[in-house]
Every structure is written in structure tokens, then in C-alpha cells.
Short mmCIF file of C-alpha atoms in Angstrom, two decimals:
data_model
loop_
_atom_site.label_atom_id
_atom_site.label_comp_id
_atom_site.label_asym_id
_atom_site.label_seq_id
_atom_site.Cartn_x
_atom_site.Cartn_y
_atom_site.Cartn_z
CA UNK A 1 -2.02 27.49 -0.63
CA UNK A 2 -0.90 25.54 -4.07
CA UNK A 3 -3.70 24.06 -6.08
CA UNK A 4 -4.34 20.50 -5.27
CA UNK A 5 -4.86 18.26 -8.12
CA UNK A 6 -6.18 14.69 -7.83
CA UNK A 7 -5.48 12.11 -11.05
CA UNK A 8 -6.63 8.42 -10.93
CA UNK A 9 -4.49 5.44 -12.24
CA UNK A 10 -5.94 2.19 -12.08
CA UNK A 11 -4.00 -0.62 -10.36
CA UNK A 12 -3.60 -4.42 -11.30
CA UNK A 13 -6.49 -5.07 -8.55
CA UNK A 14 -9.71 -4.55 -10.72
CA UNK A 15 -11.40 -3.66 -7.30
CA UNK A 16 -8.64 -0.68 -6.50
CA UNK A 17 -8.21 2.58 -7.49
CA UNK A 18 -5.13 4.76 -7.07
CA UNK A 19 -5.76 8.50 -6.57
CA UNK A 20 -2.83 10.46 -7.01
CA UNK A 21 -1.88 14.14 -5.50
CA UNK A 22 0.61 16.73 -5.64
CA UNK A 23 1.45 16.78 -2.39
CA UNK A 24 3.01 14.34 0.48
CA UNK A 25 0.81 12.61 2.50
CA UNK A 26 2.83 10.56 4.41
CA UNK A 27 6.28 9.21 5.15
CA UNK A 28 5.89 5.35 4.74
CA UNK A 29 2.90 3.81 4.30
CA UNK A 30 -0.28 2.65 6.44
CA UNK A 31 -2.79 -0.12 5.40
CA UNK A 32 -6.42 0.03 6.77
CA UNK A 33 -8.18 -3.06 5.36
CA UNK A 34 -11.65 -2.73 7.42
CA UNK A 35 -13.32 0.20 9.33
CA UNK A 36 -12.26 -0.68 12.91
CA UNK A 37 -8.65 -0.29 11.84
CA UNK A 38 -9.30 3.50 10.40
CA UNK A 39 -10.12 4.94 13.82
CA UNK A 40 -6.72 6.74 14.09
CA UNK A 41 -7.17 8.31 10.93
CA UNK A 42 -9.56 10.79 10.47
CA UNK A 43 -8.97 10.86 6.63
CA UNK A 44 -9.57 7.10 6.33
CA UNK A 45 -12.45 7.37 8.84
CA UNK A 46 -14.22 9.80 6.43
CA UNK A 47 -13.54 7.83 3.41
CA UNK A 48 -15.12 4.49 5.11
CA UNK A 49 -18.49 6.55 5.65
CA UNK A 50 -18.89 5.80 1.96
CA UNK A 51 -20.64 2.49 1.90
CA UNK A 52 -18.64 1.47 -1.04
CA UNK A 53 -15.34 1.55 0.39
CA UNK A 54 -13.78 -1.36 1.71
CA UNK A 55 -10.05 -0.56 2.03
CA UNK A 56 -7.87 2.52 2.26
CA UNK A 57 -4.18 2.45 2.11
CA UNK A 58 -1.81 5.50 1.93
CA UNK A 59 1.32 5.59 0.71
CA UNK A 60 3.87 9.05 -0.10
CA UNK A 61 1.46 11.05 -2.30
CA UNK A 62 -1.40 8.45 -2.75
CA UNK A 63 -4.13 6.82 -1.67
CA UNK A 64 -5.39 3.76 -2.80
CA UNK A 65 -9.00 3.07 -2.37
CA UNK A 66 -10.98 -0.72 -2.65
CA UNK A 67 -14.30 -0.66 -3.94
CA UNK A 68 -17.04 -2.86 -2.63
CA UNK A 69 -17.87 -5.68 -5.60
CA UNK A 70 -21.57 -3.92 -6.18
CA UNK A 71 -19.72 -0.56 -6.61
CA UNK A 72 -18.47 0.14 -10.43
CA UNK A 73 -15.71 2.84 -10.61
CA UNK A 74 -17.59 4.81 -13.19
CA UNK A 75 -20.33 5.79 -10.52
CA UNK A 76 -17.66 6.58 -7.62
CA UNK A 77 -14.46 7.95 -9.16
CA UNK A 78 -15.52 11.13 -9.33
CA UNK A 79 -17.07 11.40 -5.65
CA UNK A 80 -13.62 10.11 -4.53
CA UNK A 81 -11.54 11.95 -6.52
CA UNK A 82 -13.74 15.62 -5.09
CA UNK A 83 -13.51 13.98 -1.81
CA UNK A 84 -10.00 13.34 -1.90
CA UNK A 85 -9.34 17.09 -2.95
CA UNK A 86 -11.02 18.61 -0.15
CA UNK A 87 -9.47 16.07 2.15
CA UNK A 88 -5.93 17.33 1.36
CA UNK A 89 -7.10 20.82 0.96
CA UNK A 90 -8.41 20.98 4.15
CA UNK A 91 -5.39 18.99 5.57
CA UNK A 92 -7.18 16.24 6.96
CA UNK A 93 -4.52 14.09 8.63
CA UNK A 94 -3.85 10.17 7.60
CA UNK A 95 -2.58 9.45 11.11
CA UNK A 96 -3.28 11.10 14.32
CA UNK A 97 0.11 9.93 15.77
CA UNK A 98 2.86 10.44 13.14
CA UNK A 99 5.56 7.77 13.68
CA UNK A 100 8.89 8.67 11.94
CA UNK A 101 9.88 5.76 9.57
CA UNK A 102 13.60 5.23 10.10
CA UNK A 103 14.64 2.41 8.07
CA UNK A 104 16.22 -0.49 10.12
CA UNK A 105 16.83 -3.62 9.21
CA UNK A 106 16.96 -6.39 11.64
CA UNK A 107 17.94 -10.37 12.39
CA UNK A 108 20.72 -12.33 10.60
CA UNK A 109 23.02 -11.40 7.74
CA UNK A 110 20.89 -12.98 5.22
CA UNK A 111 17.67 -11.27 6.86
CA UNK A 112 19.55 -7.82 6.79
CA UNK A 113 20.26 -8.39 3.12
CA UNK A 114 16.35 -9.61 2.26
CA UNK A 115 15.01 -6.72 3.72
CA UNK A 116 17.37 -4.23 2.10
CA UNK A 117 16.59 -5.63 -1.32
CA UNK A 118 12.77 -5.65 -0.64
CA UNK A 119 13.15 -2.16 0.50
CA UNK A 120 15.57 -0.67 -2.34
CA UNK A 121 14.13 -2.95 -5.36
CA UNK A 122 10.67 -4.23 -4.64
CA UNK A 123 8.92 -1.53 -2.12
CA UNK A 124 9.22 1.08 -4.84
CA UNK A 125 7.77 -0.93 -7.78
CA UNK A 126 5.02 -2.42 -5.85
CA UNK A 127 4.21 1.28 -4.74
CA UNK A 128 3.97 2.28 -8.20
CA UNK A 129 0.56 -0.28 -8.07
CA UNK A 130 -0.70 1.39 -5.25
CA UNK A 131 0.33 -1.51 -2.79
CA UNK A 132 3.06 -2.42 -0.18
CA UNK A 133 5.11 -4.91 0.86
CA UNK A 134 6.79 -5.99 4.33
CA UNK A 135 8.75 -8.25 5.34
CA UNK A 136 7.89 -10.91 7.77
CA UNK A 137 10.52 -13.81 8.73
CA UNK A 138 13.21 -15.88 6.83
CA UNK A 139 13.05 -19.47 7.76
CA UNK A 140 14.46 -22.79 5.75
CA UNK A 141 15.21 -20.86 2.84
CA UNK A 142 11.46 -19.45 2.58
CA UNK A 143 10.92 -15.67 2.66
CA UNK A 144 7.79 -14.51 4.34
CA UNK A 145 6.32 -11.15 3.19
CA UNK A 146 2.98 -9.21 3.94
CA UNK A 147 1.09 -7.62 0.84
CA UNK A 148 -1.23 -4.72 1.41
CA UNK A 149 -3.09 -1.90 0.09
CA UNK A 150 -4.13 -2.92 -3.82
CA UNK A 151 -1.65 -5.98 -3.73
CA UNK A 152 -3.74 -7.41 -1.22
CA UNK A 153 -6.17 -9.53 -2.72
CA UNK A 154 -5.01 -8.49 -5.94
CA UNK A 155 -5.70 -11.54 -9.13
CA UNK A 156 -1.91 -10.78 -10.37
CA UNK A 157 -0.16 -10.40 -6.62
CA UNK A 158 0.64 -14.08 -7.10
CA UNK A 159 2.31 -13.78 -10.67
CA UNK A 160 4.56 -10.52 -9.18
CA UNK A 161 5.27 -12.42 -6.12
CA UNK A 162 6.40 -15.57 -7.73
CA UNK A 163 7.99 -14.35 -11.08
CA UNK A 164 9.24 -11.25 -9.76
CA UNK A 165 9.79 -10.92 -6.25
CA UNK A 166 11.13 -14.57 -5.82
CA UNK A 167 13.25 -14.42 -8.82
CA UNK A 168 14.84 -11.01 -8.00
CA UNK A 169 15.30 -12.46 -4.55
CA UNK A 170 16.94 -15.79 -5.74
CA UNK A 171 19.47 -14.10 -7.78
CA UNK A 172 20.46 -11.45 -5.21
CA UNK A 173 20.53 -13.42 -2.27
CA UNK A 174 21.49 -17.12 -2.94
CA UNK A 175 19.95 -18.37 0.69
CA UNK A 176 16.64 -17.83 -0.62
CA UNK A 177 14.55 -20.69 -2.38
CA UNK A 178 10.93 -19.43 -1.99
CA UNK A 179 8.75 -16.15 -1.19
CA UNK A 180 5.18 -16.76 -0.07
CA UNK A 181 2.91 -14.06 0.83
CA UNK A 182 1.10 -14.13 4.24
CA UNK A 183 -2.57 -13.45 4.20
CA UNK A 184 -4.11 -10.66 6.27
#
């Protein structure tokens, strides 16, 4: 078995830290914003046993952890790093039932174009920051998306949404007038 290395990266959300490993954890991404939603994930369920964990998000080779307000990263980062290393080494499952994420877009020609841009250009950048974006709808020129992982509740997510994503979509899909995020 190869040695599992874990390293951390801060995210734009000060309450969220990204724990990267040198192994694929999951194809796609999955968000567990609270303890109840984590019941289908042995890995997330174990993380939520720490009283300072408020949210868990997995994508490709990383897990982002959102901490409680009363915890400090300098007190908990090493604990979480050790836990993630041990969980990956023991092959603790991210999901009990693994769904095969085949990318398919649905809707009108404009909706398909919007989903393609989000998938090809926005998703990789958002994942770099430990988050995920999901297309929800397109109506009357307004694209509605859902932000998950470190993006959920991040102070800079509004700037990212308006300055970055909205600008890109307006340039690439002229029918788009505005992008809004749906609250979780």
C-alpha cells in the first residue's frame, strides 16, 4: 500500500479547511452540511463525531471541513489531518452506495450551454477552493445555482458569484442576465 500523504490548504471561507490526499476519494462531489445528512457516509459520520465539525464536503482527492465558531484551526488542524490520514489508509468509505457520475445536461439549448460552461470552466475553479457548484434553473435571464462545501456561507462567495461566474456566463451565453445562489 502506498503511503497516504495529507496536506492542508486554507479556503476563501475562514471557517473551512481543505484536506488534500494523494488518492482519489470520490468521483464527483458530495456535501454533508450537517450530522443528519452524513448518515450515508461512514467517513463523514466519523468526522461529525468531533464536536467542532459543522460540515463536511468531499470531491476528488480532498475533504473540506467546516469548523464551529468556537474552535481554532491551530488547535484542531493536526487532529483532523491525522484522522483523514487514518480514514483514507483504512479505506473508510465516503459513500455506502457509489453513484456513477456521468455528466449529462438537460433542458433547452440555452440551459445545456449554461450547464456546460459551469461544468467545464466554473466547477474546476470552485473545487480548487474546496467547494462545488450545482446548476438549479434558468428562468427569465436568471441562472440559479447552489454553492456547496467551502463556498456555502463563504464571505467571498458573493463576489465570486457576481464578478466571476456571472461575468463568464454573460460573455459565453448572451441570454444570461444574472446569476443568483440558492440558499441551502
